[in-house]
Amino acid sequence: MYKVDFNNPKHFHFIGIGGVSMSGLAEILVKRGFTVTGSDNSESQYTSNLMKLGVRIAFSQEASNITDDIDCVVYTAAIKDDNPELSEAKRREIPLLTRAQFLGQVMDNYSESIAVAGTHGKTSTTSMISQVLLELPEDPTISIGGIFSAINSNIHAGTSETFITEACEYTNSYHEFYPKYSIILNIEEDHLDFFKDLNDIRHSFNKFANNTLDDGCIIINNDIPDLSEITEGTKAEIVTFGTTNEADCYAKNISFDDFGNGIFTPVCCGEELEEIHLKVPGNHNISNALAAVLFLKKFGVDNKTIKAGLEKFEGAERRFQFKGKVNGINIIDDYAHHPTEIKVTLESAKNYPHERVVCVFQPHTYTRTKALLKELAEALSIADIVILSKIYAAREKDIYNVSSRDLLKEVEKYGTEAYYFDTFSEIEEFILKKCINNDLLITMGAGDIVKVGNELLEK
């Protein structure tokens, strides 16, 4: 496999350079002195930023974009075999790397590499840790799957030996990573269009854990069932966080403020730290913070800096993000699309000032909706009112004989008031008629449901 060497800058071409992850990785290379070119189907804020840095980008994908001076081509999973640029690169026998392979190669250039994995909480936990690392004199490199307000971006190209990134299990892409520190937040059924079942997912996480460097450390949730199966075979140090004092790091004196934000005292490896008052809501964020605390202690960060960084963290984009207020309705946006995520988000919402919790949910992918239909309905029923939109297909075709109307029927079985609309405009019109002063409206899903809240705020 082609090796990315920061000490020997080359010319890299990115097919699909405008994506949130690809653009960030391209920026790291630019700031390391590499020559970077790329292509995409349309302009975006990410391509504009790269062009300001001197990156030449073509907005059509043609064979002529592949030139003799290119040393390696990086491409996303969305690029098909018949893509003209990919075909031309193969014809010219130019080395190829998938986005995941490339990210793994970049990681290998940092002596202090950190990969944050888990079914839920990757973005929030990576952002929490990054917030603390930014308090240190050393300048970390950060790659996050969403916009992080502290850097106003998804990427920060630092100058130190520290690199932190999310590690997604989908298509086993994180098997390309060999980090010094691996963090595993939780393991549940998801991405069942790729994985066979939960057992298959657990085998995948075991492989990820075993990729941790022998002199490294695995920070893992002690509440994961049969934990030893996940860490079996690794030579790295294993430390745990969790809800009970059987874990190496746990929380005591847990409480919540008037907005549902967690307050707790961490106990880490026998040491009781000073109380931490988070600015993000829910028990799940206390769990994320415990993972962060345990990693940061192993990383050698002092208690004062850990507390200061975690208390400064105000959340990542689309993670219980307050968007604004219209007609007395508070609008929150959240990325939750798995039943567990939906449940913890709606439970957190119950602790937030509100008259009623109104959830506008956009199911994400046909396979997930079909496989987890009853679990999705049970989680959504926590809301006072549920409004459903069409399923967001993402990478899939509508061949699975499932729709949002099926989910509607399941939600109604719980006695929850529920509605379905074909279009966002119908949803917005209904909200303006239905919602009352001090209702808490949550737009929820991993697709483009965020547009509903944005458009309401513009009315």
GROMACS .gro file of C-alpha atoms in nm:
model
  459
    1MET     CA    1   0.000   0.000   0.000
    2TYR     CA    2   0.118   0.353  -0.076
    3LYS     CA    3   0.267   0.524   0.231
    4VAL     CA    4   0.200   0.889   0.312
    5ASP     CA    5   0.523   1.044   0.442
    6PHE     CA    6   0.510   1.397   0.588
    7ASN     CA    7   0.888   1.419   0.543
    8ASN     CA    8   0.853   1.365   0.168
    9PRO     CA    9   0.563   1.581   0.037
   10LYS     CA   10   0.412   1.461  -0.290
   11HIS     CA   11   0.123   1.548  -0.522
   12PHE     CA   12  -0.213   1.406  -0.408
   13HIS     CA   13  -0.536   1.426  -0.606
   14PHE     CA   14  -0.871   1.389  -0.423
   15ILE     CA   15  -1.178   1.263  -0.611
   16GLY     CA   16  -1.472   1.406  -0.416
   17ILE     CA   17  -1.261   1.668  -0.241
   18GLY     CA   18  -1.563   1.875  -0.137
   19GLY     CA   19  -1.686   1.634   0.132
   20VAL     CA   20  -1.657   1.736   0.494
   21SER     CA   21  -1.397   1.468   0.571
   22MET     CA   22  -1.205   1.471   0.242
   23SER     CA   23  -1.169   1.849   0.245
   24GLY     CA   24  -1.030   1.839   0.596
   25LEU     CA   25  -0.775   1.573   0.512
   26ALA     CA   26  -0.672   1.766   0.202
   27GLU     CA   27  -0.618   2.073   0.420
   28ILE     CA   28  -0.381   1.878   0.647
   29LEU     CA   29  -0.166   1.790   0.346
   30VAL     CA   30  -0.165   2.148   0.215
   31LYS     CA   31  -0.040   2.275   0.550
   32ARG     CA   32   0.230   2.005   0.546
   33GLY     CA   33   0.368   2.132   0.215
   34PHE     CA   34   0.205   1.880  -0.020
   35THR     CA   35   0.071   1.966  -0.364
   36VAL     CA   36  -0.303   1.902  -0.361
   37THR     CA   37  -0.556   1.899  -0.644
   38GLY     CA   38  -0.906   1.760  -0.656
   39SER     CA   39  -1.246   1.741  -0.815
   40ASP     CA   40  -1.610   1.748  -0.712
   41ASN     CA   41  -1.951   1.784  -0.871
   42SER     CA   42  -2.031   2.121  -0.713
   43GLU     CA   43  -1.883   2.409  -0.518
   44SER     CA   44  -1.924   2.433  -0.140
   45GLN     CA   45  -1.785   2.618   0.160
   46TYR     CA   46  -1.524   2.343   0.186
   47THR     CA   47  -1.402   2.378  -0.173
   48SER     CA   48  -1.396   2.756  -0.135
   49ASN     CA   49  -1.174   2.724   0.171
   50LEU     CA   50  -0.934   2.488  -0.008
   51MET     CA   51  -0.914   2.712  -0.314
   52LYS     CA   52  -0.813   3.001  -0.087
   53LEU     CA   53  -0.525   2.779   0.027
   54GLY     CA   54  -0.414   2.736  -0.335
   55VAL     CA   55  -0.577   2.401  -0.415
   56ARG     CA   56  -0.679   2.363  -0.779
   57ILE     CA   57  -1.026   2.204  -0.800
   58ALA     CA   58  -1.217   2.092  -1.108
   59PHE     CA   59  -1.597   2.091  -1.083
   60SER     CA   60  -1.645   1.808  -1.327
   61GLN     CA   61  -1.490   1.466  -1.296
   62GLU     CA   62  -1.306   1.388  -1.619
   63ALA     CA   63  -1.013   1.171  -1.716
   64SER     CA   64  -0.816   1.482  -1.817
   65ASN     CA   65  -0.798   1.585  -1.450
   66ILE     CA   66  -0.556   1.297  -1.392
   67THR     CA   67  -0.209   1.414  -1.493
   68ASP     CA   68   0.137   1.257  -1.499
   69ASP     CA   69   0.264   1.454  -1.200
   70ILE     CA   70   0.010   1.301  -0.957
   71ASP     CA   71   0.175   1.061  -0.711
   72CYS     CA   72  -0.137   0.924  -0.542
   73VAL     CA   73  -0.516   0.945  -0.586
   74VAL     CA   74  -0.752   0.945  -0.286
   75TYR     CA   75  -1.121   0.867  -0.337
   76THR     CA   76  -1.436   0.827  -0.128
   77ALA     CA   77  -1.665   0.525  -0.100
   78ALA     CA   78  -1.920   0.712  -0.314
   79ILE     CA   79  -1.688   0.697  -0.615
   80LYS     CA   80  -1.787   0.408  -0.844
   81ASP     CA   81  -1.553   0.194  -1.052
   82ASP     CA   82  -1.667   0.361  -1.374
   83ASN     CA   83  -1.572   0.709  -1.252
   84PRO     CA   84  -1.357   0.856  -1.534
   85GLU     CA   85  -1.089   0.989  -1.298
   86LEU     CA   86  -1.063   0.663  -1.106
   87SER     CA   87  -1.050   0.465  -1.432
   88GLU     CA   88  -0.777   0.691  -1.570
   89ALA     CA   89  -0.573   0.665  -1.251
   90LYS     CA   90  -0.592   0.286  -1.276
   91ARG     CA   91  -0.493   0.297  -1.642
   92ARG     CA   92  -0.189   0.507  -1.555
   93GLU     CA   93  -0.114   0.275  -1.260
   94ILE     CA   94  -0.113   0.566  -1.016
   95PRO     CA   95  -0.130   0.445  -0.653
   96LEU     CA   96  -0.481   0.459  -0.507
   97LEU     CA   97  -0.604   0.501  -0.149
   98THR     CA   98  -0.959   0.498  -0.016
   99ARG     CA   99  -1.047   0.778   0.225
  100ALA     CA  100  -1.018   0.537   0.520
  101GLN     CA  101  -0.682   0.402   0.402
  102PHE     CA  102  -0.556   0.756   0.355
  103LEU     CA  103  -0.674   0.864   0.700
  104GLY     CA  104  -0.494   0.565   0.850
  105GLN     CA  105  -0.179   0.663   0.661
  106VAL     CA  106  -0.202   1.021   0.788
  107MET     CA  107  -0.247   0.892   1.143
  108ASP     CA  108   0.075   0.692   1.117
  109ASN     CA  109   0.269   1.018   1.085
  110TYR     CA  110   0.178   1.118   1.441
  111SER     CA  111   0.336   0.952   1.745
  112GLU     CA  112   0.034   1.036   1.966
  113SER     CA  113  -0.266   0.916   1.764
  114ILE     CA  114  -0.614   0.884   1.913
  115ALA     CA  115  -0.914   0.714   1.750
  116VAL     CA  116  -1.263   0.747   1.902
  117ALA     CA  117  -1.502   0.463   1.810
  118GLY     CA  118  -1.848   0.347   1.914
  119THR     CA  119  -2.202   0.318   1.785
  120HIS     CA  120  -2.292   0.652   1.947
  121GLY     CA  121  -2.114   0.960   2.081
  122LYS     CA  122  -1.807   0.970   1.857
  123THR     CA  123  -1.843   1.332   1.749
  124SER     CA  124  -1.931   1.462   2.095
  125THR     CA  125  -1.650   1.274   2.270
  126THR     CA  126  -1.390   1.362   2.007
  127SER     CA  127  -1.496   1.726   2.042
  128MET     CA  128  -1.482   1.712   2.424
  129ILE     CA  129  -1.129   1.572   2.419
  130SER     CA  130  -1.026   1.822   2.150
  131GLN     CA  131  -1.156   2.110   2.362
  132VAL     CA  132  -0.923   2.004   2.643
  133LEU     CA  133  -0.627   1.939   2.411
  134LEU     CA  134  -0.665   2.292   2.275
  135GLU     CA  135  -0.601   2.417   2.631
  136LEU     CA  136  -0.250   2.268   2.616
  137PRO     CA  137   0.060   2.445   2.477
  138GLU     CA  138   0.101   2.168   2.216
  139ASP     CA  139  -0.111   2.226   1.905
  140PRO     CA  140  -0.313   1.909   1.816
  141THR     CA  141  -0.441   1.804   1.475
  142ILE     CA  142  -0.816   1.738   1.493
  143SER     CA  143  -1.048   1.559   1.248
  144ILE     CA  144  -1.417   1.554   1.346
  145GLY     CA  145  -1.730   1.440   1.162
  146GLY     CA  146  -1.907   1.770   1.221
  147ILE     CA  147  -1.843   2.139   1.275
  148PHE     CA  148  -1.676   2.203   1.611
  149SER     CA  149  -1.729   2.560   1.732
  150ALA     CA  150  -1.392   2.586   1.907
  151ILE     CA  151  -1.219   2.566   1.567
  152ASN     CA  152  -1.521   2.673   1.358
  153SER     CA  153  -1.449   2.377   1.132
  154ASN     CA  154  -1.432   1.999   1.120
  155ILE     CA  155  -1.053   2.008   1.091
  156HIS     CA  156  -0.762   2.173   1.264
  157ALA     CA  157  -0.416   2.114   1.119
  158GLY     CA  158  -0.189   2.145   1.422
  159THR     CA  159   0.188   2.132   1.458
  160SER     CA  160   0.238   1.881   1.740
  161GLU     CA  161   0.265   1.500   1.738
  162THR     CA  162  -0.097   1.466   1.857
  163PHE     CA  163  -0.372   1.361   1.614
  164ILE     CA  164  -0.732   1.281   1.713
  165THR     CA  165  -1.006   1.151   1.485
  166GLU     CA  166  -1.337   0.972   1.489
  167ALA     CA  167  -1.324   0.607   1.388
  168CYS     CA  168  -1.639   0.486   1.211
  169GLU     CA  169  -1.720   0.115   1.206
  170TYR     CA  170  -1.929   0.127   0.886
  171THR     CA  171  -1.774  -0.096   0.616
  172ASN     CA  172  -1.497  -0.167   0.872
  173SER     CA  173  -1.323   0.151   0.763
  174TYR     CA  174  -1.160   0.192   1.106
  175HIS     CA  175  -0.966  -0.130   1.047
  176GLU     CA  176  -0.728   0.088   0.846
  177PHE     CA  177  -0.627   0.272   1.166
  178TYR     CA  178  -0.342   0.177   1.402
  179PRO     CA  179  -0.375   0.429   1.684
  180LYS     CA  180  -0.178   0.457   2.005
  181TYR     CA  181  -0.500   0.528   2.195
  182SER     CA  182  -0.829   0.358   2.105
  183ILE     CA  183  -1.151   0.471   2.271
  184ILE     CA  184  -1.461   0.248   2.247
  185LEU     CA  185  -1.773   0.421   2.377
  186ASN     CA  186  -2.041   0.156   2.320
  187ILE     CA  187  -2.135  -0.128   2.083
  188GLU     CA  188  -2.490  -0.180   1.953
  189GLU     CA  189  -2.672  -0.301   1.644
  190ASP     CA  190  -2.646  -0.052   1.358
  191HIS     CA  191  -2.544  -0.036   0.991
  192LEU     CA  192  -2.723  -0.363   0.929
  193ASP     CA  193  -2.700  -0.302   0.555
  194PHE     CA  194  -2.333  -0.401   0.602
  195PHE     CA  195  -2.305  -0.605   0.922
  196LYS     CA  196  -2.488  -0.937   0.958
  197ASP     CA  197  -2.584  -0.893   1.324
  198LEU     CA  198  -2.457  -0.772   1.661
  199ASN     CA  199  -2.208  -1.058   1.683
  200ASP     CA  200  -2.057  -0.948   1.352
  201ILE     CA  201  -2.029  -0.593   1.486
  202ARG     CA  202  -1.857  -0.714   1.803
  203HIS     CA  203  -1.602  -0.908   1.594
  204SER     CA  204  -1.538  -0.587   1.403
  205PHE     CA  205  -1.470  -0.392   1.722
  206ASN     CA  206  -1.237  -0.668   1.842
  207LYS     CA  207  -1.032  -0.623   1.525
  208PHE     CA  208  -1.026  -0.247   1.583
  209ALA     CA  209  -0.912  -0.297   1.943
  210ASN     CA  210  -0.635  -0.531   1.829
  211ASN     CA  211  -0.507  -0.264   1.589
  212THR     CA  212  -0.409  -0.052   1.891
  213LEU     CA  213  -0.031  -0.027   1.917
  214ASP     CA  214   0.121  -0.269   2.168
  215ASP     CA  215   0.257   0.018   2.380
  216GLY     CA  216  -0.075   0.200   2.357
  217CYS     CA  217  -0.396   0.202   2.559
  218ILE     CA  218  -0.760   0.103   2.506
  219ILE     CA  219  -1.018   0.314   2.689
  220ILE     CA  220  -1.343   0.117   2.684
  221ASN     CA  221  -1.692   0.129   2.837
  222ASN     CA  222  -1.713  -0.124   3.121
  223ASP     CA  223  -2.090  -0.154   3.065
  224ILE     CA  224  -2.041  -0.333   2.730
  225PRO     CA  225  -2.159  -0.695   2.778
  226ASP     CA  226  -1.886  -0.964   2.772
  227LEU     CA  227  -1.621  -0.696   2.753
  228SER     CA  228  -1.331  -0.944   2.742
  229GLU     CA  229  -1.447  -1.064   2.399
  230ILE     CA  230  -1.387  -0.716   2.258
  231THR     CA  231  -1.037  -0.679   2.402
  232GLU     CA  232  -0.928  -1.041   2.357
  233GLY     CA  233  -0.589  -1.069   2.187
  234THR     CA  234  -0.467  -0.715   2.241
  235LYS     CA  235  -0.132  -0.639   2.404
  236ALA     CA  236  -0.223  -0.278   2.477
  237GLU     CA  237  -0.314  -0.157   2.826
  238ILE     CA  238  -0.690  -0.175   2.896
  239VAL     CA  239  -0.871   0.075   3.120
  240THR     CA  240  -1.245   0.119   3.168
  241PHE     CA  241  -1.505   0.386   3.234
  242GLY     CA  242  -1.865   0.318   3.329
  243THR     CA  243  -2.166   0.367   3.553
  244THR     CA  244  -2.042   0.166   3.853
  245ASN     CA  245  -1.735   0.180   4.077
  246GLU     CA  246  -1.614  -0.144   3.917
  247ALA     CA  247  -1.485   0.075   3.631
  248ASP     CA  248  -1.149   0.253   3.651
  249CYS     CA  249  -1.333   0.582   3.597
  250TYR     CA  250  -1.688   0.648   3.713
  251ALA     CA  251  -1.907   0.936   3.829
  252LYS     CA  252  -2.046   1.007   4.175
  253ASN     CA  253  -2.283   1.278   4.303
  254ILE     CA  254  -2.460   1.305   3.966
  255SER     CA  255  -2.718   1.583   3.929
  256PHE     CA  256  -2.855   1.809   3.656
  257ASP     CA  257  -2.910   2.182   3.630
  258ASP     CA  258  -3.231   2.350   3.508
  259PHE     CA  259  -3.138   2.279   3.145
  260GLY     CA  260  -3.055   1.911   3.197
  261ASN     CA  261  -2.678   1.965   3.187
  262GLY     CA  262  -2.484   1.708   3.388
  263ILE     CA  263  -2.300   1.784   3.712
  264PHE     CA  264  -2.079   1.508   3.857
  265THR     CA  265  -1.761   1.423   4.042
  266PRO     CA  266  -1.527   1.193   3.845
  267VAL     CA  267  -1.340   0.922   4.031
  268CYS     CA  268  -1.051   0.811   3.813
  269CYS     CA  269  -0.811   0.529   3.904
  270GLY     CA  270  -0.885   0.581   4.273
  271GLU     CA  271  -0.847   0.961   4.261
  272GLU     CA  272  -1.148   1.184   4.320
  273LEU     CA  273  -1.136   1.487   4.089
  274GLU     CA  274  -1.307   1.821   4.138
  275GLU     CA  275  -1.676   1.845   4.041
  276ILE     CA  276  -1.742   1.909   3.671
  277HIS     CA  277  -2.040   2.110   3.548
  278LEU     CA  278  -2.106   2.027   3.182
  279LYS     CA  279  -2.273   2.262   2.934
  280VAL     CA  280  -2.432   1.969   2.745
  281PRO     CA  281  -2.735   1.770   2.864
  282GLY     CA  282  -2.806   1.409   2.948
  283ASN     CA  283  -2.658   1.099   3.110
  284HIS     CA  284  -2.503   1.005   2.776
  285ASN     CA  285  -2.284   1.314   2.784
  286ILE     CA  286  -2.171   1.229   3.137
  287SER     CA  287  -2.063   0.892   2.995
  288ASN     CA  288  -1.885   1.066   2.707
  289ALA     CA  289  -1.714   1.297   2.955
  290LEU     CA  290  -1.595   1.001   3.166
  291ALA     CA  291  -1.434   0.849   2.857
  292ALA     CA  292  -1.267   1.184   2.795
  293VAL     CA  293  -1.148   1.217   3.155
  294LEU     CA  294  -0.999   0.867   3.158
  295PHE     CA  295  -0.818   0.919   2.828
  296LEU     CA  296  -0.687   1.261   2.930
  297LYS     CA  297  -0.554   1.124   3.260
  298LYS     CA  298  -0.373   0.845   3.072
  299PHE     CA  299  -0.245   1.111   2.831
  300GLY     CA  300  -0.092   1.302   3.121
  301VAL     CA  301  -0.322   1.605   3.133
  302ASP     CA  302  -0.357   1.770   3.476
  303ASN     CA  303  -0.691   1.781   3.658
  304LYS     CA  304  -0.728   2.159   3.637
  305THR     CA  305  -0.694   2.159   3.258
  306ILE     CA  306  -0.937   1.867   3.222
  307LYS     CA  307  -1.200   2.047   3.428
  308ALA     CA  308  -1.149   2.379   3.246
  309GLY     CA  309  -1.173   2.222   2.902
  310LEU     CA  310  -1.479   2.008   2.972
  311GLU     CA  311  -1.662   2.298   3.133
  312LYS     CA  312  -1.584   2.516   2.832
  313PHE     CA  313  -1.726   2.259   2.586
  314GLU     CA  314  -2.066   2.368   2.454
  315GLY     CA  315  -2.142   2.080   2.222
  316ALA     CA  316  -2.084   1.987   1.861
  317GLU     CA  317  -2.298   2.094   1.567
  318ARG     CA  318  -2.626   1.899   1.539
  319ARG     CA  319  -2.585   1.752   1.888
  320PHE     CA  320  -2.875   1.901   2.089
  321GLN     CA  321  -2.790   2.232   1.925
  322PHE     CA  322  -3.009   2.530   2.009
  323LYS     CA  323  -3.099   2.696   1.679
  324GLY     CA  324  -3.330   2.977   1.787
  325LYS     CA  325  -3.685   3.071   1.872
  326VAL     CA  326  -3.993   3.136   1.656
  327ASN     CA  327  -4.341   3.222   1.784
  328GLY     CA  328  -4.229   3.126   2.134
  329ILE     CA  329  -4.115   2.780   2.015
  330ASN     CA  330  -3.759   2.678   2.111
  331ILE     CA  331  -3.592   2.493   1.823
  332ILE     CA  332  -3.324   2.230   1.889
  333ASP     CA  333  -3.151   2.023   1.621
  334ASP     CA  334  -3.001   1.680   1.682
  335TYR     CA  335  -2.829   1.415   1.469
  336ALA     CA  336  -2.987   1.119   1.654
  337HIS     CA  337  -3.103   0.844   1.415
  338HIS     CA  338  -3.053   0.521   1.612
  339PRO     CA  339  -3.309   0.419   1.880
  340THR     CA  340  -3.060   0.454   2.165
  341GLU     CA  341  -2.958   0.802   2.047
  342ILE     CA  342  -3.322   0.907   2.007
  343LYS     CA  343  -3.406   0.781   2.355
  344VAL     CA  344  -3.126   0.963   2.537
  345THR     CA  345  -3.190   1.283   2.340
  346LEU     CA  346  -3.562   1.287   2.418
  347GLU     CA  347  -3.498   1.199   2.782
  348SER     CA  348  -3.253   1.490   2.798
  349ALA     CA  349  -3.518   1.713   2.641
  350LYS     CA  350  -3.757   1.631   2.925
  351ASN     CA  351  -3.513   1.809   3.161
  352TYR     CA  352  -3.503   2.118   2.938
  353PRO     CA  353  -3.763   2.394   3.003
  354HIS     CA  354  -4.065   2.312   2.789
  355GLU     CA  355  -4.442   2.293   2.762
  356ARG     CA  356  -4.438   1.991   2.527
  357VAL     CA  357  -4.159   1.806   2.347
  358VAL     CA  358  -4.238   1.796   1.975
  359CYS     CA  359  -4.006   1.570   1.775
  360VAL     CA  360  -3.980   1.604   1.396
  361PHE     CA  361  -3.803   1.285   1.295
  362GLN     CA  362  -3.657   1.187   0.960
  363PRO     CA  363  -3.578   0.811   0.949
  364HIS     CA  364  -3.233   0.744   0.806
  365THR     CA  365  -3.203   0.464   0.547
  366TYR     CA  366  -3.456   0.196   0.461
  367THR     CA  367  -3.249  -0.086   0.608
  368ARG     CA  368  -3.216   0.079   0.950
  369THR     CA  369  -3.586   0.171   0.956
  370LYS     CA  370  -3.693  -0.184   0.867
  371ALA     CA  371  -3.452  -0.360   1.103
  372LEU     CA  372  -3.521  -0.132   1.401
  373LEU     CA  373  -3.882  -0.029   1.335
  374LYS     CA  374  -4.024  -0.125   1.675
  375GLU     CA  375  -3.722   0.009   1.864
  376LEU     CA  376  -3.745   0.342   1.677
  377ALA     CA  377  -4.115   0.369   1.765
  378GLU     CA  378  -4.056   0.295   2.132
  379ALA     CA  379  -3.783   0.560   2.154
  380LEU     CA  380  -3.987   0.823   1.969
  381SER     CA  381  -4.288   0.764   2.195
  382ILE     CA  382  -4.103   0.949   2.472
  383ALA     CA  383  -4.195   1.274   2.293
  384ASP     CA  384  -4.534   1.435   2.348
  385ILE     CA  385  -4.590   1.478   1.973
  386VAL     CA  386  -4.407   1.303   1.688
  387ILE     CA  387  -4.401   1.434   1.331
  388LEU     CA  388  -4.249   1.206   1.067
  389SER     CA  389  -4.103   1.291   0.728
  390LYS     CA  390  -4.010   1.060   0.442
  391ILE     CA  391  -3.720   0.821   0.495
  392TYR     CA  392  -3.384   0.974   0.400
  393ALA     CA  393  -3.245   0.719   0.157
  394ALA     CA  394  -2.877   0.821   0.174
  395ARG     CA  395  -2.689   0.549  -0.016
  396GLU     CA  396  -2.989   0.316  -0.060
  397LYS     CA  397  -3.265   0.247  -0.311
  398ASP     CA  398  -3.631   0.215  -0.213
  399ILE     CA  399  -3.649  -0.163  -0.244
  400TYR     CA  400  -3.707  -0.267   0.118
  401ASN     CA  401  -4.087  -0.237   0.138
  402VAL     CA  402  -4.084   0.001   0.434
  403SER     CA  403  -4.193   0.363   0.477
  404SER     CA  404  -4.243   0.627   0.743
  405ARG     CA  405  -4.613   0.535   0.748
  406ASP     CA  406  -4.511   0.197   0.892
  407LEU     CA  407  -4.322   0.377   1.166
  408LEU     CA  408  -4.622   0.605   1.225
  409LYS     CA  409  -4.844   0.304   1.298
  410GLU     CA  410  -4.591   0.166   1.548
  411VAL     CA  411  -4.557   0.501   1.729
  412GLU     CA  412  -4.937   0.531   1.755
  413LYS     CA  413  -4.948   0.194   1.935
  414TYR     CA  414  -4.784   0.367   2.232
  415GLY     CA  415  -5.067   0.622   2.245
  416THR     CA  416  -4.837   0.900   2.130
  417GLU     CA  417  -4.984   1.173   1.914
  418ALA     CA  418  -4.816   1.126   1.575
  419TYR     CA  419  -4.838   1.263   1.221
  420TYR     CA  420  -4.677   1.205   0.881
  421PHE     CA  421  -4.622   1.454   0.599
  422ASP     CA  422  -4.468   1.409   0.254
  423THR     CA  423  -4.286   1.743   0.238
  424PHE     CA  424  -4.092   1.975   0.464
  425SER     CA  425  -4.319   2.266   0.371
  426GLU     CA  426  -4.623   2.072   0.499
  427ILE     CA  427  -4.436   1.995   0.821
  428GLU     CA  428  -4.344   2.361   0.870
  429GLU     CA  429  -4.700   2.476   0.808
  430PHE     CA  430  -4.833   2.219   1.056
  431ILE     CA  431  -4.579   2.320   1.324
  432LEU     CA  432  -4.677   2.687   1.303
  433LYS     CA  433  -5.040   2.589   1.356
  434LYS     CA  434  -4.987   2.312   1.611
  435CYS     CA  435  -4.710   2.431   1.840
  436ILE     CA  436  -4.772   2.667   2.131
  437ASN     CA  437  -4.562   2.904   2.337
  438ASN     CA  438  -4.270   2.732   2.516
  439ASP     CA  439  -4.298   2.409   2.316
  440LEU     CA  440  -3.958   2.247   2.259
  441LEU     CA  441  -3.928   2.149   1.893
  442ILE     CA  442  -3.652   1.901   1.807
  443THR     CA  443  -3.563   1.834   1.444
  444MET     CA  444  -3.397   1.494   1.452
  445GLY     CA  445  -3.214   1.269   1.206
  446ALA     CA  446  -2.891   1.221   1.012
  447GLY     CA  447  -3.028   1.351   0.681
  448ASP     CA  448  -3.141   1.702   0.588
  449ILE     CA  449  -3.421   1.747   0.843
  450VAL     CA  450  -3.222   2.040   0.985
  451LYS     CA  451  -3.372   2.243   0.699
  452VAL     CA  452  -3.711   2.245   0.874
  453GLY     CA  453  -3.583   2.438   1.175
  454ASN     CA  454  -3.370   2.668   0.959
  455GLU     CA  455  -3.664   2.753   0.734
  456LEU     CA  456  -3.895   2.815   1.030
  457LEU     CA  457  -3.645   3.062   1.173
  458GLU     CA  458  -3.637   3.246   0.840
  459LYS     CA  459  -4.016   3.289   0.825
   0.00000   0.00000   0.00000
